mmCIF file of C-alpha atoms (C1' of nucleotides) in Angstrom:
data_model
loop_
_atom_site.group_PDB
_atom_site.id
_atom_site.type_symbol
_atom_site.label_atom_id
_atom_site.label_comp_id
_atom_site.label_asym_id
_atom_site.label_seq_id
_atom_site.Cartn_x
_atom_site.Cartn_y
_atom_site.Cartn_z
ATOM 1 C CA MET A 1 13.563 2.718 -27.380
ATOM 2 C CA ILE A 2 14.088 0.680 -24.905
ATOM 3 C CA ILE A 3 12.327 -3.095 -24.800
ATOM 4 C CA ALA A 4 12.510 -4.503 -21.057
ATOM 5 C CA PRO A 5 10.554 -7.787 -21.210
ATOM 6 C CA MET A 6 9.379 -8.682 -17.872
ATOM 7 C CA ASN A 7 9.575 -11.984 -16.483
ATOM 8 C CA LEU A 8 6.708 -13.012 -14.373
ATOM 9 C CA SER A 9 8.930 -13.897 -11.701
ATOM 10 C CA ILE A 10 10.097 -11.575 -10.068
ATOM 11 C CA PHE A 11 11.818 -13.083 -7.174
ATOM 12 C CA HIS A 12 14.199 -14.986 -9.542
ATOM 13 C CA GLY A 13 15.740 -11.854 -10.642
ATOM 14 C CA SER A 14 19.121 -11.637 -10.157
ATOM 15 C CA ARG A 15 19.611 -8.179 -11.630
ATOM 16 C CA CYS A 16 17.426 -5.283 -12.753
ATOM 17 C CA ARG A 17 17.472 -1.527 -13.069
ATOM 18 C CA VAL A 18 15.063 0.528 -11.450
ATOM 19 C CA ASN A 19 14.033 3.901 -11.882
ATOM 20 C CA THR A 20 13.656 5.815 -8.449
ATOM 21 C CA LEU A 21 11.050 8.423 -7.927
ATOM 22 C CA ALA A 22 10.834 10.564 -4.522
ATOM 23 C CA HIS A 23 6.333 9.743 -5.190
ATOM 24 C CA LEU A 24 6.662 6.517 -4.480
ATOM 25 C CA TRP A 25 7.518 3.983 -1.499
ATOM 26 C CA SER A 26 10.533 3.431 -2.549
ATOM 27 C CA GLY A 27 10.865 0.931 -5.318
ATOM 28 C CA SER A 28 14.372 -0.870 -5.459
ATOM 29 C CA LEU A 29 12.853 -4.183 -3.390
ATOM 30 C CA HIS A 30 12.702 -7.143 -5.266
ATOM 31 C CA SER A 31 12.892 -10.861 -5.532
ATOM 32 C CA TRP A 32 11.207 -11.731 -2.856
ATOM 33 C CA THR A 33 10.097 -15.382 -2.344
ATOM 34 C CA ARG A 34 8.755 -17.372 1.100
ATOM 35 C CA ARG A 35 11.052 -20.323 0.333
ATOM 36 C CA HIS A 36 14.332 -18.228 1.388
ATOM 37 C CA ILE A 37 12.274 -15.682 4.008
ATOM 38 C CA THR A 38 13.975 -16.921 7.473
ATOM 39 C CA THR A 39 13.144 -15.016 10.163
ATOM 40 C CA SER A 40 14.882 -11.951 12.271
ATOM 41 C CA LYS A 41 14.259 -10.336 15.263
ATOM 42 C CA LEU A 42 12.766 -6.665 15.887
ATOM 43 C CA HIS A 43 15.013 -5.349 18.118
ATOM 44 C CA ASP A 44 13.321 -5.601 21.653
ATOM 45 C CA PRO A 45 14.675 -8.641 23.095
ATOM 46 C CA LYS A 46 11.769 -8.619 25.457
ATOM 47 C CA VAL A 47 9.159 -9.421 22.533
ATOM 48 C CA PRO A 48 9.214 -12.985 22.265
ATOM 49 C CA GLY A 49 7.619 -14.775 19.150
ATOM 50 C CA ILE A 50 8.796 -12.550 16.945
ATOM 51 C CA GLY A 51 10.188 -13.817 14.074
ATOM 52 C CA GLY A 52 8.370 -17.378 14.773
ATOM 53 C CA GLY A 53 6.933 -18.657 11.361
ATOM 54 C CA ASN A 54 3.110 -17.902 11.093
ATOM 55 C CA THR A 55 1.176 -19.220 8.953
ATOM 56 C CA LYS A 56 0.256 -17.136 6.112
ATOM 57 C CA LYS A 57 -3.175 -17.145 4.582
ATOM 58 C CA TRP A 58 -1.935 -16.153 1.181
ATOM 59 C CA THR A 59 0.293 -16.848 -1.371
ATOM 60 C CA ARG A 60 2.281 -14.179 -4.009
ATOM 61 C CA ARG A 61 2.503 -14.976 -7.563
ATOM 62 C CA PRO A 62 6.204 -14.688 -8.440
ATOM 63 C CA ILE A 63 7.323 -11.873 -10.735
ATOM 64 C CA THR A 64 10.835 -10.925 -11.495
ATOM 65 C CA THR A 65 11.461 -7.968 -13.993
ATOM 66 C CA LYS A 66 14.754 -8.178 -16.777
ATOM 67 C CA THR A 67 15.943 -5.480 -18.791
ATOM 68 C CA GLU A 68 17.977 -6.003 -22.119
ATOM 69 C CA GLY A 69 21.669 -6.164 -21.451
ATOM 70 C CA SER A 70 21.423 -6.838 -17.490
ATOM 71 C CA ILE A 71 20.684 -10.546 -17.389
ATOM 72 C CA ASN A 72 23.021 -12.845 -16.251
ATOM 73 C CA THR A 73 21.147 -15.944 -14.956
ATOM 74 C CA PRO A 74 19.107 -17.801 -16.388
ATOM 75 C CA GLN A 75 15.213 -18.074 -14.918
ATOM 76 C CA THR A 76 13.536 -20.640 -14.234
ATOM 77 C CA SER A 77 10.252 -19.639 -14.680
ATOM 78 C CA LYS A 78 8.433 -19.216 -18.103
ATOM 79 C CA LEU A 79 8.745 -15.883 -19.553
ATOM 80 C CA SER A 80 5.602 -13.607 -20.223
ATOM 81 C CA SER A 81 5.137 -11.411 -23.149
ATOM 82 C CA ILE A 82 5.425 -8.345 -20.717
ATOM 83 C CA ARG A 83 7.360 -6.079 -21.823
ATOM 84 C CA HIS A 84 8.999 -2.620 -20.754
ATOM 85 C CA GLU A 85 8.304 0.034 -23.214
ATOM 86 C CA VAL A 86 9.355 3.582 -23.398
ATOM 87 C CA LEU A 87 7.431 5.188 -26.016
ATOM 88 C CA ASP A 88 8.581 9.252 -25.200
ATOM 89 C CA GLU A 89 5.076 10.310 -24.575
ATOM 90 C CA THR A 90 2.834 6.832 -24.237
ATOM 91 C CA ILE A 91 2.446 3.840 -22.415
ATOM 92 C CA SER A 92 1.058 1.903 -25.494
ATOM 93 C CA ALA A 93 -0.896 -1.417 -25.295
ATOM 94 C CA THR A 94 -2.604 -3.860 -26.627
ATOM 95 C CA SER A 95 -6.031 -3.120 -25.468
ATOM 96 C CA SER A 96 -5.893 -0.106 -23.506
ATOM 97 C CA SER A 97 -3.070 2.859 -24.018
ATOM 98 C CA LEU A 98 -2.177 5.612 -21.427
ATOM 99 C CA SER A 99 -0.576 8.819 -22.332
ATOM 100 C CA ILE A 100 1.921 11.063 -20.676
ATOM 101 C CA GLY A 101 3.155 14.615 -21.387
ATOM 102 C CA LYS A 102 6.498 15.065 -22.000
ATOM 103 C CA THR A 103 7.053 17.592 -19.278
ATOM 104 C CA GLU A 104 5.492 15.442 -16.756
ATOM 105 C CA ILE A 105 7.437 12.447 -17.976
ATOM 106 C CA SER A 106 10.998 14.384 -17.342
ATOM 107 C CA GLN A 107 10.789 14.432 -13.690
ATOM 108 C CA PHE A 108 11.758 10.660 -14.225
ATOM 109 C CA GLN A 109 14.680 11.203 -16.464
ATOM 110 C CA LYS A 110 17.112 10.119 -13.644
ATOM 111 C CA LEU A 111 17.705 6.759 -13.899
ATOM 112 C CA GLN A 112 19.633 4.957 -10.307
ATOM 113 C CA TYR A 113 20.683 1.353 -11.094
ATOM 114 C CA CYS A 114 20.128 -0.868 -8.232
ATOM 115 C CA GLU A 115 21.170 -4.212 -7.979
ATOM 116 C CA VAL A 116 19.402 -6.493 -6.780
ATOM 117 C CA GLN A 117 20.724 -8.341 -4.208
ATOM 118 C CA LYS A 118 20.647 -12.451 -4.276
ATOM 119 C CA GLU A 119 17.817 -14.603 -2.486
ATOM 120 C CA GLU A 120 20.165 -15.869 0.008
ATOM 121 C CA SER A 121 21.279 -11.774 1.520
ATOM 122 C CA TYR A 122 17.490 -10.913 2.334
ATOM 123 C CA GLU A 123 18.228 -12.252 5.934
ATOM 124 C CA SER A 124 21.192 -9.878 5.898
ATOM 125 C CA LEU A 125 18.966 -7.221 4.379
ATOM 126 C CA ALA A 126 16.081 -7.583 6.847
ATOM 127 C CA ASN A 127 19.441 -7.455 9.354
ATOM 128 C CA LEU A 128 20.603 -4.498 8.369
ATOM 129 C CA LEU A 129 16.862 -2.997 8.444
ATOM 130 C CA THR A 130 16.221 -0.168 10.851
ATOM 131 C CA ILE A 131 13.152 0.641 11.934
ATOM 132 C CA ILE A 132 11.534 3.998 13.034
ATOM 133 C CA CYS A 133 8.543 4.986 14.057
ATOM 134 C CA PHE A 134 7.330 8.839 12.864
ATOM 135 C CA ASP A 135 4.667 10.537 13.690
ATOM 136 C CA ILE A 136 3.648 14.224 12.403
ATOM 137 C CA GLU A 137 1.683 17.208 13.106
ATOM 138 C CA THR A 138 -0.056 19.251 10.223
ATOM 139 C CA THR A 139 -2.212 22.119 9.448
ATOM 140 C CA GLY A 140 -5.157 20.530 7.892
ATOM 141 C CA PHE A 141 -5.471 17.296 6.011
ATOM 142 C CA SER A 142 -4.188 18.786 2.551
ATOM 143 C CA ARG A 143 -0.965 18.255 1.436
ATOM 144 C CA ASP A 144 -1.304 21.131 -1.086
ATOM 145 C CA SER A 145 -1.924 23.482 1.429
ATOM 146 C CA ASP A 146 -1.129 22.634 4.818
ATOM 147 C CA CYS A 147 1.875 22.411 6.360
ATOM 148 C CA VAL A 148 3.756 20.001 8.714
ATOM 149 C CA ILE A 149 4.169 21.633 12.202
ATOM 150 C CA GLU A 150 5.693 19.031 13.841
ATOM 151 C CA ILE A 151 7.649 16.021 13.969
ATOM 152 C CA ALA A 152 8.926 13.280 15.821
ATOM 153 C CA LEU A 153 10.965 10.066 15.011
ATOM 154 C CA GLN A 154 11.704 7.094 17.330
ATOM 155 C CA VAL A 155 14.282 4.321 16.674
ATOM 156 C CA LEU A 156 12.585 0.954 17.984
ATOM 157 C CA ARG A 157 15.587 -0.562 18.584
ATOM 158 C CA GLY A 158 16.235 2.031 20.943
ATOM 159 C CA GLY A 159 19.481 3.293 22.745
ATOM 160 C CA LYS A 160 21.224 6.573 22.471
ATOM 161 C CA ASN A 161 19.372 9.586 20.776
ATOM 162 C CA SER A 162 16.322 7.116 19.234
ATOM 163 C CA THR A 163 14.269 10.176 19.991
ATOM 164 C CA PHE A 164 13.630 12.940 17.538
ATOM 165 C CA GLN A 165 11.318 15.389 17.933
ATOM 166 C CA THR A 166 11.254 19.129 16.731
ATOM 167 C CA LEU A 167 8.394 22.034 15.744
ATOM 168 C CA VAL A 168 8.239 23.369 12.269
ATOM 169 C CA ASN A 169 7.807 26.564 11.220
ATOM 170 C CA PRO A 170 4.616 27.283 8.678
ATOM 171 C CA ASN A 171 5.334 30.398 8.094
ATOM 172 C CA LYS A 172 1.520 30.526 8.137
ATOM 173 C CA PHE A 173 -1.157 30.915 10.290
ATOM 174 C CA VAL A 174 -1.989 27.682 12.203
ATOM 175 C CA PRO A 175 -5.814 27.355 12.157
ATOM 176 C CA ASN A 176 -6.313 23.671 13.841
ATOM 177 C CA THR A 177 -4.703 24.068 17.233
ATOM 178 C CA LYS A 178 -7.475 22.649 19.532
ATOM 179 C CA VAL A 179 -6.704 18.776 17.348
ATOM 180 C CA HIS A 180 -3.160 19.317 19.244
ATOM 181 C CA GLY A 181 -2.819 22.145 21.144
ATOM 182 C CA ILE A 182 0.189 23.446 18.754
ATOM 183 C CA THR A 183 -0.478 27.178 18.405
ATOM 184 C CA SER A 184 0.823 30.045 15.442
ATOM 185 C CA SER A 185 3.274 31.558 18.022
ATOM 186 C CA MET A 186 4.858 28.452 18.964
ATOM 187 C CA VAL A 187 5.831 27.931 15.352
ATOM 188 C CA ASN A 188 6.185 31.096 13.177
ATOM 189 C CA ARG A 189 9.300 31.887 15.354
ATOM 190 C CA ARG A 190 13.000 32.578 14.132
ATOM 191 C CA ASP A 191 14.421 29.499 16.496
ATOM 192 C CA VAL A 192 12.050 27.160 15.221
ATOM 193 C CA PRO A 193 13.270 25.486 11.532
ATOM 194 C CA ARG A 194 11.396 25.832 8.415
ATOM 195 C CA MET A 195 11.269 22.185 6.680
ATOM 196 C CA LYS A 196 13.807 23.527 4.460
ATOM 197 C CA ASP A 197 16.246 23.832 6.874
ATOM 198 C CA LEU A 198 14.944 20.585 9.025
ATOM 199 C CA ILE A 199 15.348 18.123 6.072
ATOM 200 C CA PRO A 200 18.941 17.695 6.362
ATOM 201 C CA ILE A 201 19.126 17.633 9.644
ATOM 202 C CA LEU A 202 16.314 15.024 9.730
ATOM 203 C CA LEU A 203 18.162 13.030 6.823
ATOM 204 C CA GLN A 204 21.244 13.036 8.996
ATOM 205 C CA TYR A 205 19.766 11.978 12.199
ATOM 206 C CA VAL A 206 17.977 8.886 9.917
ATOM 207 C CA SER A 207 21.657 8.038 8.589
ATOM 208 C CA SER A 208 22.980 8.141 12.109
ATOM 209 C CA HIS A 209 20.707 5.367 12.800
ATOM 210 C CA GLN A 210 21.516 3.546 9.427
ATOM 211 C CA MET A 211 23.267 0.687 9.368
ATOM 212 C CA PRO A 212 25.846 0.596 6.879
ATOM 213 C CA GLY A 213 24.496 -0.888 3.786
ATOM 214 C CA GLY A 214 21.135 -0.881 5.347
ATOM 215 C CA LYS A 215 17.940 0.322 4.708
ATOM 216 C CA VAL A 216 15.718 1.939 6.984
ATOM 217 C CA LEU A 217 11.642 1.605 7.335
ATOM 218 C CA LEU A 218 9.680 4.619 8.391
ATOM 219 C CA VAL A 219 6.610 3.534 10.057
ATOM 220 C CA ALA A 220 3.311 5.254 10.806
ATOM 221 C CA HIS A 221 -0.558 4.610 11.698
ATOM 222 C CA ASN A 222 -2.096 5.614 8.599
ATOM 223 C CA ALA A 223 1.158 6.314 6.698
ATOM 224 C CA ARG A 224 -0.315 5.423 3.247
ATOM 225 C CA THR A 225 -2.706 7.928 2.792
ATOM 226 C CA PHE A 226 -1.662 10.779 5.521
ATOM 227 C CA ASP A 227 2.017 10.926 6.902
ATOM 228 C CA VAL A 228 3.693 9.715 4.209
ATOM 229 C CA PRO A 229 2.096 11.639 1.092
ATOM 230 C CA PHE A 230 2.162 14.870 3.658
ATOM 231 C CA LEU A 231 6.234 14.331 4.107
ATOM 232 C CA ILE A 232 6.854 13.747 0.420
ATOM 233 C CA SER A 233 4.928 17.082 -0.588
ATOM 234 C CA GLU A 234 7.451 18.699 1.889
ATOM 235 C CA PHE A 235 10.423 16.918 0.479
ATOM 236 C CA SER A 236 9.087 17.916 -2.841
ATOM 237 C CA ARG A 237 8.829 21.699 -2.077
ATOM 238 C CA CYS A 238 11.980 22.088 -0.474
ATOM 239 C CA SER A 239 13.525 20.009 -4.031
ATOM 240 C CA ILE A 240 14.847 17.664 -2.287
ATOM 241 C CA GLU A 241 14.576 13.663 -3.342
ATOM 242 C CA VAL A 242 12.860 11.512 -0.510
ATOM 243 C CA PRO A 243 16.331 8.475 -0.210
ATOM 244 C CA SER A 244 15.873 5.662 -2.093
ATOM 245 C CA ASP A 245 16.923 3.474 1.286
ATOM 246 C CA TRP A 246 13.898 4.874 2.605
ATOM 247 C CA LEU A 247 10.770 2.437 2.906
ATOM 248 C CA PHE A 248 7.440 3.202 4.368
ATOM 249 C CA LEU A 249 5.187 1.163 6.075
ATOM 250 C CA ASP A 250 1.615 1.674 7.248
ATOM 251 C CA THR A 251 0.538 0.020 10.774
ATOM 252 C CA LEU A 252 -3.146 0.840 9.831
ATOM 253 C CA PRO A 253 -3.912 -2.420 8.034
ATOM 254 C CA LEU A 254 -1.986 -4.539 10.757
ATOM 255 C CA ALA A 255 -3.931 -2.568 12.877
ATOM 256 C CA ARG A 256 -7.396 -3.653 11.254
ATOM 257 C CA GLU A 257 -5.991 -7.529 10.292
ATOM 258 C CA LEU A 258 -5.743 -7.749 14.642
ATOM 259 C CA MET A 259 -8.896 -5.737 15.005
ATOM 260 C CA LYS A 260 -11.244 -7.544 13.175
ATOM 261 C CA ILE A 261 -9.580 -11.136 15.075
ATOM 262 C CA GLU A 262 -10.858 -9.260 18.360
ATOM 263 C CA GLY A 263 -14.420 -8.282 16.518
ATOM 264 C CA SER A 264 -13.912 -4.829 16.192
ATOM 265 C CA LYS A 265 -13.739 -2.902 13.168
ATOM 266 C CA LYS A 266 -11.761 0.244 14.991
ATOM 267 C CA ALA A 267 -8.430 0.309 14.478
ATOM 268 C CA SER A 268 -7.337 4.015 14.986
ATOM 269 C CA GLN A 269 -4.098 4.520 17.075
ATOM 270 C CA LYS A 270 -6.448 5.644 20.509
ATOM 271 C CA ASP A 271 -8.464 2.349 19.899
ATOM 272 C CA LEU A 272 -4.811 0.479 19.977
ATOM 273 C CA MET A 273 -3.748 2.226 22.766
ATOM 274 C CA GLU A 274 -6.414 1.313 24.981
ATOM 275 C CA HIS A 275 -6.501 -2.073 23.066
ATOM 276 C CA PHE A 276 -3.219 -2.643 24.388
ATOM 277 C CA GLN A 277 -3.643 -0.739 27.720
ATOM 278 C CA ILE A 278 -0.593 1.432 26.937
ATOM 279 C CA LYS A 279 -0.629 4.510 29.031
ATOM 280 C CA ARG A 280 0.106 7.811 27.057
ATOM 281 C CA GLU A 281 2.951 9.650 28.252
ATOM 282 C CA GLY A 282 2.460 13.379 27.294
ATOM 283 C CA ASP A 283 -0.453 15.039 25.227
ATOM 284 C CA ALA A 284 -2.187 13.351 22.726
ATOM 285 C CA HIS A 285 -1.810 14.544 19.449
ATOM 286 C CA ARG A 286 1.312 15.645 19.876
ATOM 287 C CA ALA A 287 4.044 14.059 17.725
ATOM 288 C CA GLU A 288 6.415 12.924 20.571
ATOM 289 C CA SER A 289 3.384 11.316 22.388
ATOM 290 C CA ASP A 290 1.891 9.900 19.507
ATOM 291 C CA VAL A 291 5.298 7.602 18.681
ATOM 292 C CA LYS A 292 6.448 6.369 21.382
ATOM 293 C CA GLY A 293 2.449 5.142 21.559
ATOM 294 C CA LEU A 294 3.189 3.772 18.083
ATOM 295 C CA THR A 295 6.489 2.293 18.696
ATOM 296 C CA LEU A 296 4.958 0.258 21.948
ATOM 297 C CA ILE A 297 1.954 -0.391 19.413
ATOM 298 C CA LEU A 298 4.306 -1.951 16.984
ATOM 299 C CA ARG A 299 5.488 -4.369 19.429
ATOM 300 C CA ARG A 300 2.804 -5.253 20.360
ATOM 301 C CA LEU A 301 0.726 -5.243 16.483
ATOM 302 C CA THR A 302 4.072 -7.761 15.509
ATOM 303 C CA PHE A 303 4.125 -9.990 18.339
ATOM 304 C CA ASP A 304 0.060 -10.819 18.514
ATOM 305 C CA LEU A 305 0.453 -10.997 14.764
ATOM 306 C CA LYS A 306 3.968 -13.093 14.569
ATOM 307 C CA LEU A 307 5.185 -10.597 12.200
ATOM 308 C CA SER A 308 8.953 -10.859 11.963
ATOM 309 C CA THR A 309 10.808 -7.809 10.338
ATOM 310 C CA LEU A 310 11.196 -9.872 7.010
ATOM 311 C CA ASP A 311 7.875 -9.655 7.716
ATOM 312 C CA LEU A 312 6.969 -6.067 7.754
ATOM 313 C CA LEU A 313 9.615 -6.045 4.610
ATOM 314 C CA GLU A 314 6.659 -7.686 3.037
ATOM 315 C CA ARG A 315 4.212 -5.404 4.220
ATOM 316 C CA PHE A 316 6.317 -2.561 2.591
ATOM 317 C CA ILE A 317 5.974 -4.414 -0.982
ATOM 318 C CA GLU A 318 2.428 -4.716 -0.421
ATOM 319 C CA MET A 319 1.726 -1.252 0.160
ATOM 320 C CA ALA A 320 4.144 -0.348 -2.767
ATOM 321 C CA GLY A 321 2.251 -2.701 -4.933
ATOM 322 C CA HIS A 322 -1.405 -1.644 -3.983
ATOM 323 C CA LYS A 323 -0.456 1.611 -4.697
ATOM 324 C CA VAL A 324 0.473 0.810 -8.015
ATOM 325 C CA ALA A 325 -2.069 -1.405 -8.445
ATOM 326 C CA HIS A 326 -4.999 1.458 -7.699
ATOM 327 C CA ALA A 327 -2.964 3.828 -9.462
ATOM 328 C CA VAL A 328 -3.048 1.806 -13.383
ATOM 329 C CA LEU A 329 -6.498 0.621 -12.448
ATOM 330 C CA LYS A 330 -7.633 4.302 -11.903
ATOM 331 C CA GLY A 331 -5.639 5.658 -15.192
ATOM 332 C CA PRO A 332 -3.480 7.599 -17.070
ATOM 333 C CA SER A 333 -3.457 10.960 -14.147
ATOM 334 C CA VAL A 334 -1.811 8.284 -11.759
ATOM 335 C CA VAL A 335 0.058 6.104 -13.613
ATOM 336 C CA LYS A 336 2.567 8.792 -14.681
ATOM 337 C CA GLU A 337 3.395 9.307 -11.481
ATOM 338 C CA LEU A 338 3.827 5.460 -10.606
ATOM 339 C CA CYS A 339 5.034 3.624 -13.812
ATOM 340 C CA ILE A 340 8.266 2.023 -12.468
ATOM 341 C CA GLY A 341 8.529 -1.296 -13.361
ATOM 342 C CA SER A 342 9.930 -3.238 -10.915
ATOM 343 C CA VAL A 343 7.011 -1.382 -8.531
ATOM 344 C CA LEU A 344 4.425 -2.358 -11.170
ATOM 345 C CA ALA A 345 6.003 -6.068 -11.051
ATOM 346 C CA LEU A 346 5.365 -5.688 -7.164
ATOM 347 C CA ALA A 347 1.678 -5.089 -7.829
ATOM 348 C CA ALA A 348 0.512 -7.954 -9.210
ATOM 349 C CA GLY A 349 2.642 -9.749 -6.235
ATOM 350 C CA SER A 350 0.751 -8.118 -4.304
ATOM 351 C CA LEU A 351 -2.846 -9.094 -5.572
ATOM 352 C CA TRP A 352 -2.968 -11.964 -3.330
ATOM 353 C CA LYS A 353 -3.696 -9.580 -0.268
ATOM 354 C CA MET A 354 -5.878 -7.431 -1.480
ATOM 355 C CA HIS A 355 -9.127 -7.762 1.128
ATOM 356 C CA HIS A 356 -11.769 -5.926 -0.562
ATOM 357 C CA TRP A 357 -12.639 -8.451 -2.981
ATOM 358 C CA ASN A 358 -14.271 -6.188 -5.908
ATOM 359 C CA GLU A 359 -10.787 -4.498 -6.040
ATOM 360 C CA GLN A 360 -9.097 -8.261 -5.862
ATOM 361 C CA ARG A 361 -11.312 -8.820 -8.891
ATOM 362 C CA LYS A 362 -9.474 -5.860 -10.579
ATOM 363 C CA VAL A 363 -6.051 -6.503 -9.781
ATOM 364 C CA ARG A 364 -6.252 -10.129 -10.766
ATOM 365 C CA THR A 365 -7.721 -8.618 -14.098
ATOM 366 C CA PHE A 366 -4.878 -6.439 -14.084
ATOM 367 C CA TYR A 367 -2.238 -8.986 -13.393
ATOM 368 C CA ASP A 368 -3.976 -10.819 -16.421
ATOM 369 C CA LEU A 369 -3.470 -8.042 -18.645
ATOM 370 C CA LEU A 370 0.340 -7.929 -17.453
ATOM 371 C CA GLU A 371 0.692 -11.575 -18.145
ATOM 372 C CA LYS A 372 -0.863 -11.111 -21.729
ATOM 373 C CA GLY A 373 1.392 -8.114 -22.495
ATOM 374 C CA GLU A 374 -1.896 -6.110 -23.206
ATOM 375 C CA ILE A 375 -0.479 -3.289 -20.553
ATOM 376 C CA GLY A 376 2.834 -1.190 -21.253
ATOM 377 C CA VAL A 377 5.291 -0.088 -18.274
ATOM 378 C CA VAL A 378 7.067 2.705 -18.901
ATOM 379 C CA VAL A 379 11.106 2.623 -17.757
ATOM 380 C CA GLN A 380 12.805 5.515 -18.193
ATOM 381 C CA GLU A 381 15.576 5.921 -20.489
ATOM 382 C CA GLU A 382 18.580 7.321 -19.149
ATOM 383 C "C1'" DG B 1 -33.852 -28.376 -26.946
ATOM 384 C "C1'" DA B 2 -36.568 -25.664 -23.667
ATOM 385 C "C1'" DT B 3 -37.433 -23.885 -19.116
ATOM 386 C "C1'" DC B 4 -37.084 -22.714 -14.786
ATOM 387 C "C1'" DA B 5 -33.958 -22.747 -10.429
ATOM 388 C "C1'" DC B 6 -30.275 -21.866 -7.935
ATOM 389 C "C1'" DT B 7 -25.517 -20.437 -7.868
ATOM 390 C "C1'" DT B 8 -21.774 -18.123 -8.552
ATOM 391 C "C1'" DC B 9 -19.048 -13.660 -10.653
ATOM 392 C "C1'" DC B 10 -19.190 -8.821 -10.748
ATOM 393 C "C1'" DG B 11 -19.884 -4.060 -10.864
ATOM 394 C "C1'" DA B 12 -21.681 0.061 -8.667
ATOM 395 C "C1'" DC B 13 -22.761 2.221 -4.635
ATOM 396 C "C1'" DC B 14 -22.942 3.570 0.144
ATOM 397 C "C1'" DA B 15 -21.161 3.594 4.976
ATOM 398 C "C1'" DT B 16 -17.438 4.173 7.685
ATOM 399 C "C1'" DA B 17 -13.121 4.349 9.304
ATOM 400 C "C1'" DC B 18 -8.568 6.964 9.422
ATOM 401 C "C1'" DC B 19 -4.954 11.085 9.879
ATOM 402 C "C1'" DT B 20 -4.287 16.909 11.278
ATOM 403 C "C1'" DA C 1 -13.194 19.305 6.699
ATOM 404 C "C1'" DG C 2 -10.238 16.288 2.260
ATOM 405 C "C1'" DG C 3 -8.790 12.230 0.292
ATOM 406 C "C1'" DT C 4 -8.141 7.530 0.704
ATOM 407 C "C1'" DA C 5 -8.883 2.562 1.803
ATOM 408 C "C1'" DT C 6 -11.944 -0.784 3.673
ATOM 409 C "C1'" DG C 7 -15.848 -3.638 3.940
ATOM 410 C "C1'" DG C 8 -20.498 -4.595 3.075
ATOM 411 C "C1'" DT C 9 -25.245 -4.753 0.103
ATOM 412 C "C1'" DC C 10 -27.382 -4.758 -3.766
ATOM 413 C "C1'" DG C 11 -29.157 -6.505 -8.641
ATOM 414 C "C1'" DG C 12 -27.964 -8.092 -12.864
ATOM 415 C "C1'" DA C 13 -25.522 -11.258 -15.680
ATOM 416 C "C1'" DA C 14 -23.934 -15.351 -16.669
ATOM 417 C "C1'" DG C 15 -22.966 -20.162 -16.025
ATOM 418 C "C1'" DT C 16 -24.666 -24.564 -14.183
ATOM 419 C "C1'" DG C 17 -27.895 -28.693 -13.075
ATOM 420 C "C1'" DA C 18 -32.768 -30.890 -12.820
ATOM 421 C "C1'" DT C 19 -36.885 -31.671 -14.934
ATOM 422 C "C1'" DC C 20 -40.427 -32.165 -19.056
#
DNA sequence: GATCACTTCCGACCATACCT
DNA sequence: AGGTATGGTCGGAAGTGATC
């Protein structure tokens, strides 16, 4: 059994270890604080204002994860009683107990150690970030029974080979041709790659644009509930792990934030195209056309909302945190997929950004339980 | 101390939005 | 259409202050 105390100030952690899992948004970002955030421009020099210090309407409660044997810096904030406990099959808690099956937990057995970078290096982390917009077309909504039939990526900073697009052979009937215009005969061909053949190419493409030591931020509209889970399912079906240095960002919350200011509830990609008066290139609901539109939308969103690259990284953290927070609140069946100490801590860190007042209260309760040590957290043994 | 009115908090529920 | 997230409304419980 490993007992891993979790300090409630994740922002001051100097070093910790994190077990990674493809089913997460990637959980290796720690130690985040506005105090040390400096802005970093997105890659389009034509967009003024990005990197400007926008006024935050919210604050983040600091949290740190620590694991025994890996602590080398005295913490300035008080230690909480929160502990990560590996109990083989059960996440124990004073007031709650979350069960995990042995076979299910075995999928977490691979541990990776992650050096948490020092606070001073966050600016360089942002500078080393490659932002790539992506979009997928599928045979339907179900990530279990439907397949990706087209994927397109566009590197935000542009340059040579900045766009990648391909059809994908699903080896099945395409029932929703009327949505995207992609027919069965277009994709069920020998010269169209299958997902398992495409993924290595995809990985190669992304890494060719990745800066040494840097991370990749993959951006999609409604990524959180559609594109990313779908992509992860496809990787999973091919028994390939999503790289741990891939981070994901959803533009939908950003769009909602902006459109709310504009007095509208609509925040679909189509609405954003109209709002920003962006002219579509190619057919609607084709991946390449949509991803090009999304790239322009992202630039306009970040400009209008005054978001720097570091702000986008923060949004990723919120996204990861939110997912875990909801998972914890929903119960053990989802928790088993998401219990990674660092990300769980991030969940608490993101609570103040919860828009829905009802959920906000739930997450606050969750945070309080964490603080009191009444919720256990799994840290997988090597 | 008992009662009442008012405010605040919280959970439940529903409608809407988003992706293909 | 399926799954997920958000935002709004409603009603009950709890807290607070004024009045008798």
